[in-house]
Tab-separated table of N, CA and C in Angstrom:
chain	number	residue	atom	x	y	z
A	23	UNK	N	0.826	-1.194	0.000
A	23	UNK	CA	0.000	0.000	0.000
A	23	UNK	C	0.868	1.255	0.000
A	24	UNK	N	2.069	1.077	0.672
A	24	UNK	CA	2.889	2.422	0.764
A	24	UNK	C	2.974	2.448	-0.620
A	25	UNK	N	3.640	1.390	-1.580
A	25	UNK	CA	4.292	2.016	-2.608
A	25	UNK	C	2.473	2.712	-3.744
A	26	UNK	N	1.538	2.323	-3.389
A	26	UNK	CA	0.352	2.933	-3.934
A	26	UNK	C	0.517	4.474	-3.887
A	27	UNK	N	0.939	4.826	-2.493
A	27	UNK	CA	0.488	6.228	-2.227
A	27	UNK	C	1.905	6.775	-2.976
A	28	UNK	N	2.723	6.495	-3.400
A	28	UNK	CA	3.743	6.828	-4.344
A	28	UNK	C	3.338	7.148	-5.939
A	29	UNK	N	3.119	5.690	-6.186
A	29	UNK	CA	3.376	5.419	-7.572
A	29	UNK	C	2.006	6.495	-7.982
A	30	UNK	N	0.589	6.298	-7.693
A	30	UNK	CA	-0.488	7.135	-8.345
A	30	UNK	C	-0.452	8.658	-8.324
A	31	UNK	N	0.482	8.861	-6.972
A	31	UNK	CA	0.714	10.640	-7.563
A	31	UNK	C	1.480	11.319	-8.484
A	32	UNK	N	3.066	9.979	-8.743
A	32	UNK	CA	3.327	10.129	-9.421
A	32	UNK	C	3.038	10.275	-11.214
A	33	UNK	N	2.424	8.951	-11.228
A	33	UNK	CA	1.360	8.468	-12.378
A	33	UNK	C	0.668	10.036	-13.059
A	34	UNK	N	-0.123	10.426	-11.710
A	34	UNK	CA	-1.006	11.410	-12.267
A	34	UNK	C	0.039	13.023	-12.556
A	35	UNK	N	1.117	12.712	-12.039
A	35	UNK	CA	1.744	14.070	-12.122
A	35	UNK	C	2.511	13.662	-13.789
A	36	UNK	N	2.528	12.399	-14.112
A	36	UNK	CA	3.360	12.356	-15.415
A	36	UNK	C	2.210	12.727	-16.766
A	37	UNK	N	1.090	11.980	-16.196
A	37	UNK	CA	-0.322	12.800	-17.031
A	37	UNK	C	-0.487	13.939	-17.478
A	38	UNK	N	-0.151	14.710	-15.946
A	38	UNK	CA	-0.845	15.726	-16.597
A	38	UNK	C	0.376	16.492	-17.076
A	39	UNK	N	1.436	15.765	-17.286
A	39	UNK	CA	2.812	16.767	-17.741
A	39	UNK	C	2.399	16.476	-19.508
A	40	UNK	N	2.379	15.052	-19.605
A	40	UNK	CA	1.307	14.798	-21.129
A	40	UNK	C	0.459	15.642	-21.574
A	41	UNK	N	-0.951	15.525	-20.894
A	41	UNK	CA	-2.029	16.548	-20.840
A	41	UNK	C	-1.884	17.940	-21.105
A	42	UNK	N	-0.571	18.588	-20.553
A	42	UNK	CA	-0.392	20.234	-20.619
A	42	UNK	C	0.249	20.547	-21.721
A	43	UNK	N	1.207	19.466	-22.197
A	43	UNK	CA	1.665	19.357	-23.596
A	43	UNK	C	0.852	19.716	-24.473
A	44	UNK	N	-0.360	19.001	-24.805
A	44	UNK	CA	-1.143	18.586	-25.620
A	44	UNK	C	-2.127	19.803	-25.404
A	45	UNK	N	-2.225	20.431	-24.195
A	45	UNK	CA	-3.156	21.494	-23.964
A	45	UNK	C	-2.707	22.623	-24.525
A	46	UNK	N	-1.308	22.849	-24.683
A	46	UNK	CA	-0.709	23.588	-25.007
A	46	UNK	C	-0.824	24.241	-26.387
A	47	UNK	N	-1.462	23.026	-26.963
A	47	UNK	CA	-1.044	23.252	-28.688
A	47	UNK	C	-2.680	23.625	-29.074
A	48	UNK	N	-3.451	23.761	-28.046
A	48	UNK	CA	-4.909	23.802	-28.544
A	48	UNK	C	-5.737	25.360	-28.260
A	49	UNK	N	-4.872	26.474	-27.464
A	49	UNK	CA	-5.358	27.206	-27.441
A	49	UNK	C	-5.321	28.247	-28.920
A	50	UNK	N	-6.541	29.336	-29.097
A	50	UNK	CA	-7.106	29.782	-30.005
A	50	UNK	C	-7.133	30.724	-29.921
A	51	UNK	N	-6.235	31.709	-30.188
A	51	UNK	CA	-5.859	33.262	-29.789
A	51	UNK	C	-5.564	32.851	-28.248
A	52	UNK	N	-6.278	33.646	-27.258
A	52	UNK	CA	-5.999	33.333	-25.842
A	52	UNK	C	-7.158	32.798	-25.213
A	53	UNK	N	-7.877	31.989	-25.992
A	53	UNK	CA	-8.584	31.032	-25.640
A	53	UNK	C	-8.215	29.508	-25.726
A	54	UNK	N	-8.405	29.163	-24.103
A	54	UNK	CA	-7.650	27.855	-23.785
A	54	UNK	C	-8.825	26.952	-23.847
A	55	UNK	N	-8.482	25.230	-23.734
A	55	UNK	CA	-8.823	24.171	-24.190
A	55	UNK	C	-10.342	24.060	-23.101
A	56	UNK	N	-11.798	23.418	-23.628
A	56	UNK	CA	-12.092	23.821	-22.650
A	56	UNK	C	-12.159	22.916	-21.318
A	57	UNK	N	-11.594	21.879	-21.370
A	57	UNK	CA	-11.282	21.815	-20.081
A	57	UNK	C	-10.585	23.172	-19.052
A	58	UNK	N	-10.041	23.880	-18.937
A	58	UNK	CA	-9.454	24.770	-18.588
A	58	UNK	C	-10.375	25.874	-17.967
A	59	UNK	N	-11.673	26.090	-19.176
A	59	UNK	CA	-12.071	27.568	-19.408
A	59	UNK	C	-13.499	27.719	-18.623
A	60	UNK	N	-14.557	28.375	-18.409
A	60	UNK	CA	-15.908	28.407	-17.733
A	60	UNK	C	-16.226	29.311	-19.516
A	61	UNK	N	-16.609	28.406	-20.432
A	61	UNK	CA	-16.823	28.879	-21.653
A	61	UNK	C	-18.459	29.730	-21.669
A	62	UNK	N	-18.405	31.305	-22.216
A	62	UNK	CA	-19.793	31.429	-22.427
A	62	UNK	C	-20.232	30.741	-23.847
A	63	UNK	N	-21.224	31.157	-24.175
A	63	UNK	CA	-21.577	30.605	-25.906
A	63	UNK	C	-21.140	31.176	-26.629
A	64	UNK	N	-20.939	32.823	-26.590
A	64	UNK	CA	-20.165	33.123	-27.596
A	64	UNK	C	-18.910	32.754	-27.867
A	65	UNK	N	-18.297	32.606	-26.974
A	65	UNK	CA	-16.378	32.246	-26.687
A	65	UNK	C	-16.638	30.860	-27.369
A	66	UNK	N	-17.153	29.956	-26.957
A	66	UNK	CA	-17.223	28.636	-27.260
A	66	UNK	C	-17.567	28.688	-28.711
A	67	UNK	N	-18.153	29.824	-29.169
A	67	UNK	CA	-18.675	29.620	-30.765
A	67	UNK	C	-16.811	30.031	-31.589
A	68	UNK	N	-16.395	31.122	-31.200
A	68	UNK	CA	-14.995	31.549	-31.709
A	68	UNK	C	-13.681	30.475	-31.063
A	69	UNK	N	-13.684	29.601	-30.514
A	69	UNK	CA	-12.768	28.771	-30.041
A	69	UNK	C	-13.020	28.083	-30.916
A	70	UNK	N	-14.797	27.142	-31.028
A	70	UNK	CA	-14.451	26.180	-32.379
A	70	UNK	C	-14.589	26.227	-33.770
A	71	UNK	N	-14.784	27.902	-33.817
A	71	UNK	CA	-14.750	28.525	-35.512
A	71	UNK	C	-12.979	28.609	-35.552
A	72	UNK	N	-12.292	28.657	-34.326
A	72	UNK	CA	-10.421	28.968	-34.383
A	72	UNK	C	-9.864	27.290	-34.761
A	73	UNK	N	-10.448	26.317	-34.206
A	73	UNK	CA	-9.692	24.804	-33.653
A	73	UNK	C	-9.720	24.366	-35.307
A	74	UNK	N	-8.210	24.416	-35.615
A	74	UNK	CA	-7.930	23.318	-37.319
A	74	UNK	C	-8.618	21.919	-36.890
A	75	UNK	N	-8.559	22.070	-38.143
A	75	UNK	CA	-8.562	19.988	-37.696
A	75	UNK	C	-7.715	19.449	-37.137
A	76	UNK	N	-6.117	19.651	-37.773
A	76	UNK	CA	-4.840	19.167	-36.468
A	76	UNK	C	-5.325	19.022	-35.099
A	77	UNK	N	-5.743	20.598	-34.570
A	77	UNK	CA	-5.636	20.448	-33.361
A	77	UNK	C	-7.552	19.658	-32.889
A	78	UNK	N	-8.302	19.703	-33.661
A	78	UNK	CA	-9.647	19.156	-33.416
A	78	UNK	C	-9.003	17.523	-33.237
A	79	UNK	N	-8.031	17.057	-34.240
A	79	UNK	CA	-7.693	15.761	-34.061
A	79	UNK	C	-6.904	15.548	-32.775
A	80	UNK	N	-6.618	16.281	-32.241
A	80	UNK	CA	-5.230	16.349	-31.134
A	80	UNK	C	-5.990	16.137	-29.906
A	81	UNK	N	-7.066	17.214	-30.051
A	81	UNK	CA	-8.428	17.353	-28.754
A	81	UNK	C	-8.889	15.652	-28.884
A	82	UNK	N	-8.882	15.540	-29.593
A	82	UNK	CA	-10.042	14.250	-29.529
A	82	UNK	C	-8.848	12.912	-29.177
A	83	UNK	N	-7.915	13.097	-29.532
A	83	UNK	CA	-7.046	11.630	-30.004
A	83	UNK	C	-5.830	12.105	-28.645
A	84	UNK	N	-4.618	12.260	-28.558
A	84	UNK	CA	-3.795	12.074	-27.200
A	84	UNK	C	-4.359	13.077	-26.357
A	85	UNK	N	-5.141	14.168	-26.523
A	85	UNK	CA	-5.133	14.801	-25.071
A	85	UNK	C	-6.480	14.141	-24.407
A	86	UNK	N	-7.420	13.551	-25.121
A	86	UNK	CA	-8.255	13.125	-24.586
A	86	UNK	C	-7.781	12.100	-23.720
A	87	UNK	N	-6.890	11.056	-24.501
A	87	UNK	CA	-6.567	10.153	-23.207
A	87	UNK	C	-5.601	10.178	-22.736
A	88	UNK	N	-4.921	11.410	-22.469
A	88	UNK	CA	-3.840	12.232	-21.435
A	88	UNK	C	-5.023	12.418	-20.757
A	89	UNK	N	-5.934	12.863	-20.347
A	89	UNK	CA	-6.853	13.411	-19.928
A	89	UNK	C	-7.779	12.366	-18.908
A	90	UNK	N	-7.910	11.340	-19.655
A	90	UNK	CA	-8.593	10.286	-19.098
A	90	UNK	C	-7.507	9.581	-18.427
A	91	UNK	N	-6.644	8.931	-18.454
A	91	UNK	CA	-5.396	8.560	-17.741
A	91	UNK	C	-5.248	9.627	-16.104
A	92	UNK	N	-4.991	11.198	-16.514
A	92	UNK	CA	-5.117	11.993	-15.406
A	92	UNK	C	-6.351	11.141	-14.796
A	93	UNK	N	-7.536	11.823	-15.224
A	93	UNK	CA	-8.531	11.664	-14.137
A	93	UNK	C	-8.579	10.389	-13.293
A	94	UNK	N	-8.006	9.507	-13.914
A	94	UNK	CA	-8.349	7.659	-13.369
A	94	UNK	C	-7.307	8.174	-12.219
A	95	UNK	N	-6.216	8.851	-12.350
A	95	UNK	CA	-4.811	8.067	-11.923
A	95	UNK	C	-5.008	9.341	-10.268
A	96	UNK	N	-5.747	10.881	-10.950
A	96	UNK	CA	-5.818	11.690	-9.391
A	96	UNK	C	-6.903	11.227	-8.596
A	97	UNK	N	-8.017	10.818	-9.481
A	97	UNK	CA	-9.254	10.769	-8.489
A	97	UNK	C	-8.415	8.998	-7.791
A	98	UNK	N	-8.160	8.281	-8.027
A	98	UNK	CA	-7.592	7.300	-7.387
A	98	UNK	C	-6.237	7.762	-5.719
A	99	UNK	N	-5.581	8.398	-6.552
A	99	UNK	CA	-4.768	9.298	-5.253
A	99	UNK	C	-5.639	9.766	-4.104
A	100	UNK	N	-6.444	10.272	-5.029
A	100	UNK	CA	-7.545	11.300	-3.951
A	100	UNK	C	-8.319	10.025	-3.123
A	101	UNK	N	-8.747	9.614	-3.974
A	101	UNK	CA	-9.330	7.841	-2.705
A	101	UNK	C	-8.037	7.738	-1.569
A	102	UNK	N	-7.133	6.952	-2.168
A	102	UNK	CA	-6.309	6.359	-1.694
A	102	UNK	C	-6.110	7.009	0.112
A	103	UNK	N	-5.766	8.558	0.042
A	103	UNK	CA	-5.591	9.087	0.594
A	103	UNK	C	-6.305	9.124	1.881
A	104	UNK	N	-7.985	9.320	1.196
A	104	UNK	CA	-8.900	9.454	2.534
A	104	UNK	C	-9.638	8.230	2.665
A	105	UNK	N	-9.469	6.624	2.207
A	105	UNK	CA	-10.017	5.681	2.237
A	105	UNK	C	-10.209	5.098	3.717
A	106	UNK	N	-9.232	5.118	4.589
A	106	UNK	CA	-8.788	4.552	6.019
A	106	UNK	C	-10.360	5.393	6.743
A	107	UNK	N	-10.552	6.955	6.458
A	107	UNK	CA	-11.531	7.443	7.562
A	107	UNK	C	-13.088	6.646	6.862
A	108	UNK	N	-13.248	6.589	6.374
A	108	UNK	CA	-14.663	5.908	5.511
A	108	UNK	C	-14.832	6.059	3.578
A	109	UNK	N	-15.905	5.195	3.514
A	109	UNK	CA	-16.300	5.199	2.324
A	109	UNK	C	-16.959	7.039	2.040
A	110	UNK	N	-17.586	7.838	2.569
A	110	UNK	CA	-17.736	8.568	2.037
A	110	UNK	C	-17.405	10.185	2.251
A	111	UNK	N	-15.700	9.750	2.681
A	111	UNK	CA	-14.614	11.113	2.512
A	111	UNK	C	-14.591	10.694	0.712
A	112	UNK	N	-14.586	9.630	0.393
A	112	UNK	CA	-14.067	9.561	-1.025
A	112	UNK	C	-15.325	9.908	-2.066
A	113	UNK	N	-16.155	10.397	-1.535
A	113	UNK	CA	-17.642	10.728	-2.369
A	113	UNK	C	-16.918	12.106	-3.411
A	114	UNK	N	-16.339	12.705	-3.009
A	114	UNK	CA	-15.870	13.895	-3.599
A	114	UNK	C	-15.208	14.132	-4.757
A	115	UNK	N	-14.116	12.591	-4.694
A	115	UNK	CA	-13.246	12.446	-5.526
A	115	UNK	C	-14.291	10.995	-6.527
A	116	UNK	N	-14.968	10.644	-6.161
A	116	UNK	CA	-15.507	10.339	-7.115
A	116	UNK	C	-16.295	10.738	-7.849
A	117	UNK	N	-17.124	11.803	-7.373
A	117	UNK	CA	-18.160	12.551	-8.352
A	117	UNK	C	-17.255	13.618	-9.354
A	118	UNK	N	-15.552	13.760	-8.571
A	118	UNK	CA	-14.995	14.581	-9.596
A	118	UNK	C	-14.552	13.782	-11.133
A	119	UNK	N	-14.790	12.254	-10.891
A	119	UNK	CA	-14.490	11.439	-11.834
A	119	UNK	C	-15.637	11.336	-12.682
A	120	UNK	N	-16.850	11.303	-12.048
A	120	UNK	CA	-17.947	11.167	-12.999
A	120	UNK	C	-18.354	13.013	-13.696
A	121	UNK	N	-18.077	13.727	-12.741
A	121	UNK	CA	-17.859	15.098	-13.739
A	121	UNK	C	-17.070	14.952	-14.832
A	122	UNK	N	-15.624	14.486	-14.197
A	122	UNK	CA	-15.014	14.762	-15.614
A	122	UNK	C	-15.430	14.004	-16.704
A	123	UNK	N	-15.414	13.112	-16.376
A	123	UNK	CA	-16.062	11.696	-17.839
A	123	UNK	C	-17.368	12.433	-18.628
A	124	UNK	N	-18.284	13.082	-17.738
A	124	UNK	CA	-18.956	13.744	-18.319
A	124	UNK	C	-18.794	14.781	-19.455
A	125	UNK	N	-17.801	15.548	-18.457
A	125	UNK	CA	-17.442	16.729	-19.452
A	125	UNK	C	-16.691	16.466	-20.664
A	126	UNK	N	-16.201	15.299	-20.985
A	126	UNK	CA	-15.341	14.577	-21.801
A	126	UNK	C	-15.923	14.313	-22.958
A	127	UNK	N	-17.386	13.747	-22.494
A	127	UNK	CA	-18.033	13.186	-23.603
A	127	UNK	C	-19.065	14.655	-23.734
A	128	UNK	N	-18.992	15.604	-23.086
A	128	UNK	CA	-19.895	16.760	-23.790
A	128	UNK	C	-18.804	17.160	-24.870
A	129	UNK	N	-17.981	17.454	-24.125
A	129	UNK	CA	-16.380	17.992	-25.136
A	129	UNK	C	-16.100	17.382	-26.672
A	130	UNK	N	-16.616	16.350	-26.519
A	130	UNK	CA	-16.574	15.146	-27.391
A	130	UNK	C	-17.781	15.521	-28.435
A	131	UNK	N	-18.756	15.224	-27.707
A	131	UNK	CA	-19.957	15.645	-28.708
A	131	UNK	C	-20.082	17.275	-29.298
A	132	UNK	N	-19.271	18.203	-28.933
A	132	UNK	CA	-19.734	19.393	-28.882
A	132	UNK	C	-18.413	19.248	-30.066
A	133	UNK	N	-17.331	18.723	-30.668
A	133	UNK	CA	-16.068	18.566	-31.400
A	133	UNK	C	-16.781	18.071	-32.547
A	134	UNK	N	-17.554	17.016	-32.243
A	134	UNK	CA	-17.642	16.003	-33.634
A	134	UNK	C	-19.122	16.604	-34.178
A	135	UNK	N	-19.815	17.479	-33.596
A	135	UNK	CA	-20.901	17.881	-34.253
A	135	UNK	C	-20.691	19.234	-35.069
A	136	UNK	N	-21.502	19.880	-35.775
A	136	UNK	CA	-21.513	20.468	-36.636
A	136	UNK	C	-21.271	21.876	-35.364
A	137	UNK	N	-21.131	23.243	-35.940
A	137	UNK	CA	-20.653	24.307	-35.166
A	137	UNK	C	-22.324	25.341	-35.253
A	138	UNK	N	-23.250	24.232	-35.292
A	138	UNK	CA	-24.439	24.895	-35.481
A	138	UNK	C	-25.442	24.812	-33.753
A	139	UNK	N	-25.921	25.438	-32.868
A	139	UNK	CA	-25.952	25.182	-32.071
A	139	UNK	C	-25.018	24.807	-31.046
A	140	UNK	N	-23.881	25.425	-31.149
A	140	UNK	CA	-22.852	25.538	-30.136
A	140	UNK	C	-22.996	26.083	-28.800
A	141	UNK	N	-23.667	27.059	-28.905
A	141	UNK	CA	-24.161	27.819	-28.226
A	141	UNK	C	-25.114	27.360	-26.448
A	142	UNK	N	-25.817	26.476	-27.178
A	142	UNK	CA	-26.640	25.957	-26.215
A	142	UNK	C	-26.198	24.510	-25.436
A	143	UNK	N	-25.127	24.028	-25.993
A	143	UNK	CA	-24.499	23.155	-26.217
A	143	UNK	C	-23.589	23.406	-24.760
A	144	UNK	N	-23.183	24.342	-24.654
A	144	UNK	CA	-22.479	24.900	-24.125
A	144	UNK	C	-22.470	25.273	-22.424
A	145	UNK	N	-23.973	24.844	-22.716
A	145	UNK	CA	-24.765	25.694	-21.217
A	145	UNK	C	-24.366	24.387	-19.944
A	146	UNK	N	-24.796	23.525	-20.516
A	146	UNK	CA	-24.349	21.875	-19.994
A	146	UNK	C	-22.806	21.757	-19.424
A	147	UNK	N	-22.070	22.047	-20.610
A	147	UNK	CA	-20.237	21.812	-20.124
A	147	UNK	C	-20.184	22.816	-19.129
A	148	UNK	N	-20.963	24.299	-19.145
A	148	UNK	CA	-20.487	25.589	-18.423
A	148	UNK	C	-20.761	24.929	-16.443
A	149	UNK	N	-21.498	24.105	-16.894
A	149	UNK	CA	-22.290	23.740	-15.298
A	149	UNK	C	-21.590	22.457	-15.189
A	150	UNK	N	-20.984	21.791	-16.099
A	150	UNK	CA	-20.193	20.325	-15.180
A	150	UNK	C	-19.111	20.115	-15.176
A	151	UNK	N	-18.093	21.109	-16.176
A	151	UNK	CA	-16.862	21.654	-15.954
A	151	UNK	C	-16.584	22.268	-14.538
A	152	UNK	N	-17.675	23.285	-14.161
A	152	UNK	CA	-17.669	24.273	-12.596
A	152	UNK	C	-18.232	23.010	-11.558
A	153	UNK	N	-18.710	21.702	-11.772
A	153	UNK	CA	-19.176	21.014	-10.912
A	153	UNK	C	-17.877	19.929	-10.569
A	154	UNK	N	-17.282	19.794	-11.518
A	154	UNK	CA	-15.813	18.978	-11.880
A	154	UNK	C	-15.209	19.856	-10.656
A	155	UNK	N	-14.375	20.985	-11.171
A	155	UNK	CA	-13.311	22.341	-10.116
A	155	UNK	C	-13.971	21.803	-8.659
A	156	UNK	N	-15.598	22.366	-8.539
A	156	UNK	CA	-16.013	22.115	-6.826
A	156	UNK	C	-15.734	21.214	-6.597
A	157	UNK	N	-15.655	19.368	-7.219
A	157	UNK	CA	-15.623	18.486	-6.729
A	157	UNK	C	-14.232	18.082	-6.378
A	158	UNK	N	-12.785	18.453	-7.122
A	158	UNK	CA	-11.709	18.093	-7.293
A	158	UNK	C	-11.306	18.909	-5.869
A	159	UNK	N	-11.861	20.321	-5.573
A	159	UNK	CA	-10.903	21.011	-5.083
A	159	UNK	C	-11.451	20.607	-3.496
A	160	UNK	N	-12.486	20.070	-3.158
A	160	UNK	CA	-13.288	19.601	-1.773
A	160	UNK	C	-12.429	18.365	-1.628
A	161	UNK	N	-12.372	17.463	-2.664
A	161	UNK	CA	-11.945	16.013	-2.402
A	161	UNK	C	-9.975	16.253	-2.507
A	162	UNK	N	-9.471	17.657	-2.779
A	162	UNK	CA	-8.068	17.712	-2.503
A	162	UNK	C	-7.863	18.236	-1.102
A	163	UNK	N	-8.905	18.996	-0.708
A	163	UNK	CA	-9.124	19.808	0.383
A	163	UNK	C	-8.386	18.144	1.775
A	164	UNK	N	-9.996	17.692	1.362
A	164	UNK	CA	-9.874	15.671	2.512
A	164	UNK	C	-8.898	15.345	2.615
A	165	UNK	N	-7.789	15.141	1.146
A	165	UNK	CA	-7.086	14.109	1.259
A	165	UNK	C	-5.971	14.930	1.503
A	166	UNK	N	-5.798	16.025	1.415
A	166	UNK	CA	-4.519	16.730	2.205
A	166	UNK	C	-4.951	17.034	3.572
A	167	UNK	N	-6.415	17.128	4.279
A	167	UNK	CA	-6.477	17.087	5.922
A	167	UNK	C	-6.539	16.223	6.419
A	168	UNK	N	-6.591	14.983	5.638
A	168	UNK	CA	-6.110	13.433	6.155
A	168	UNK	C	-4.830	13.037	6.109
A	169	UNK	N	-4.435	13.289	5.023
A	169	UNK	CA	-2.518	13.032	5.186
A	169	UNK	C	-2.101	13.689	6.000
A	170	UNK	N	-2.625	15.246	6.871
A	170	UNK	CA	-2.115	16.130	7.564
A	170	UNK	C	-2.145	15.353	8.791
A	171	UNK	N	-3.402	14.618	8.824
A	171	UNK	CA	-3.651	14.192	10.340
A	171	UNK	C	-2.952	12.713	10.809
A	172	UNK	N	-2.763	12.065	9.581
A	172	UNK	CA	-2.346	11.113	9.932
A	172	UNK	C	-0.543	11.201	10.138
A	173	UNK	N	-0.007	12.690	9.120
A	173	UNK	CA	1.434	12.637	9.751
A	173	UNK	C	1.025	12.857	11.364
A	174	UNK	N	0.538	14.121	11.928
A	174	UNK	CA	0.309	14.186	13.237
A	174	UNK	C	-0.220	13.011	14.524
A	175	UNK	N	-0.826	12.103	13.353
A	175	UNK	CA	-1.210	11.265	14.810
A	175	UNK	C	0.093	9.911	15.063
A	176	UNK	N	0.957	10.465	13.579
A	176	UNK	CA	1.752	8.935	13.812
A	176	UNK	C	2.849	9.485	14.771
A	177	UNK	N	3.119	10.595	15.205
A	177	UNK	CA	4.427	11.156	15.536
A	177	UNK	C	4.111	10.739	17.331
């Protein structure tokens, strides 16, 4: 188990060194990927009137599963971490997994469809992208006041 609490932070820190790569190459003037962004409809309409196909292929093909790799490999850390106090310190870090998967496949559908109705399209990712952030940053909140407590109670 020790070497768990090693290897998955590492894991997820080599992800998202992948992931930022790949994020890197997708912004559109100074509009970033939208994982990243709290997109309105208009922005979201000029990001995917900007995205070539290169980078539409790039979104869809390694950063997606740079992306999916991250999420498996932090929301797992994030368990790992607060698993010992109960099953549902880890509620946090799992709904940040089913956000993201979500937002993945809106991201997904909102890429491979036509740029007609983008707009509304949009309203969905704007609310489970911001539900993703609340969930990641509560369930990092746990598992760093559980690692805190458990250095303190071992000393």
């Amino acid at each position: 188990m020790k070497y768990l609490y090693w290897a998955l932070p590492v894991a997820s820190a080599l992800a998202y060194g992948v992931w930022r790569y790949f994020a890197g190459q997708l912004y559109v003037g100074a509009l970033p990927p939208f994982d990243l962004h709290l997109y309105s409809s208009e922005q979201a309409q000029v990001y995917l009137a900007g995205l070539t196909p290169a980078a539409k292929a790039i979104y869809l093909g390694p950063l997606h599963t740079a992306d999916s790799v991250l999420m498996i490999c932090l929301a797992a850390s994030l368990i790992a971490a607060v698993w010992r106090r109960g099953w549902l310190w880890a509620v946090p870090a799992l709904l940040y997994l089913c956000f993201d998967l979500a937002e993945n496949r809106l991201v997904t559908s909102l890429l491979d469809s036509s740029m007609t109705g983008a707009g509304a399209a949009t309203d969905p990712l704007r609310i489970v992208t911001g539900l993703k952030f609340g969930c990641l940053g509560l369930a990092a909140a746990l598992a760093l006041g559980s690692l805190w407590r458990k250095r303190w109670v071992a000393r």
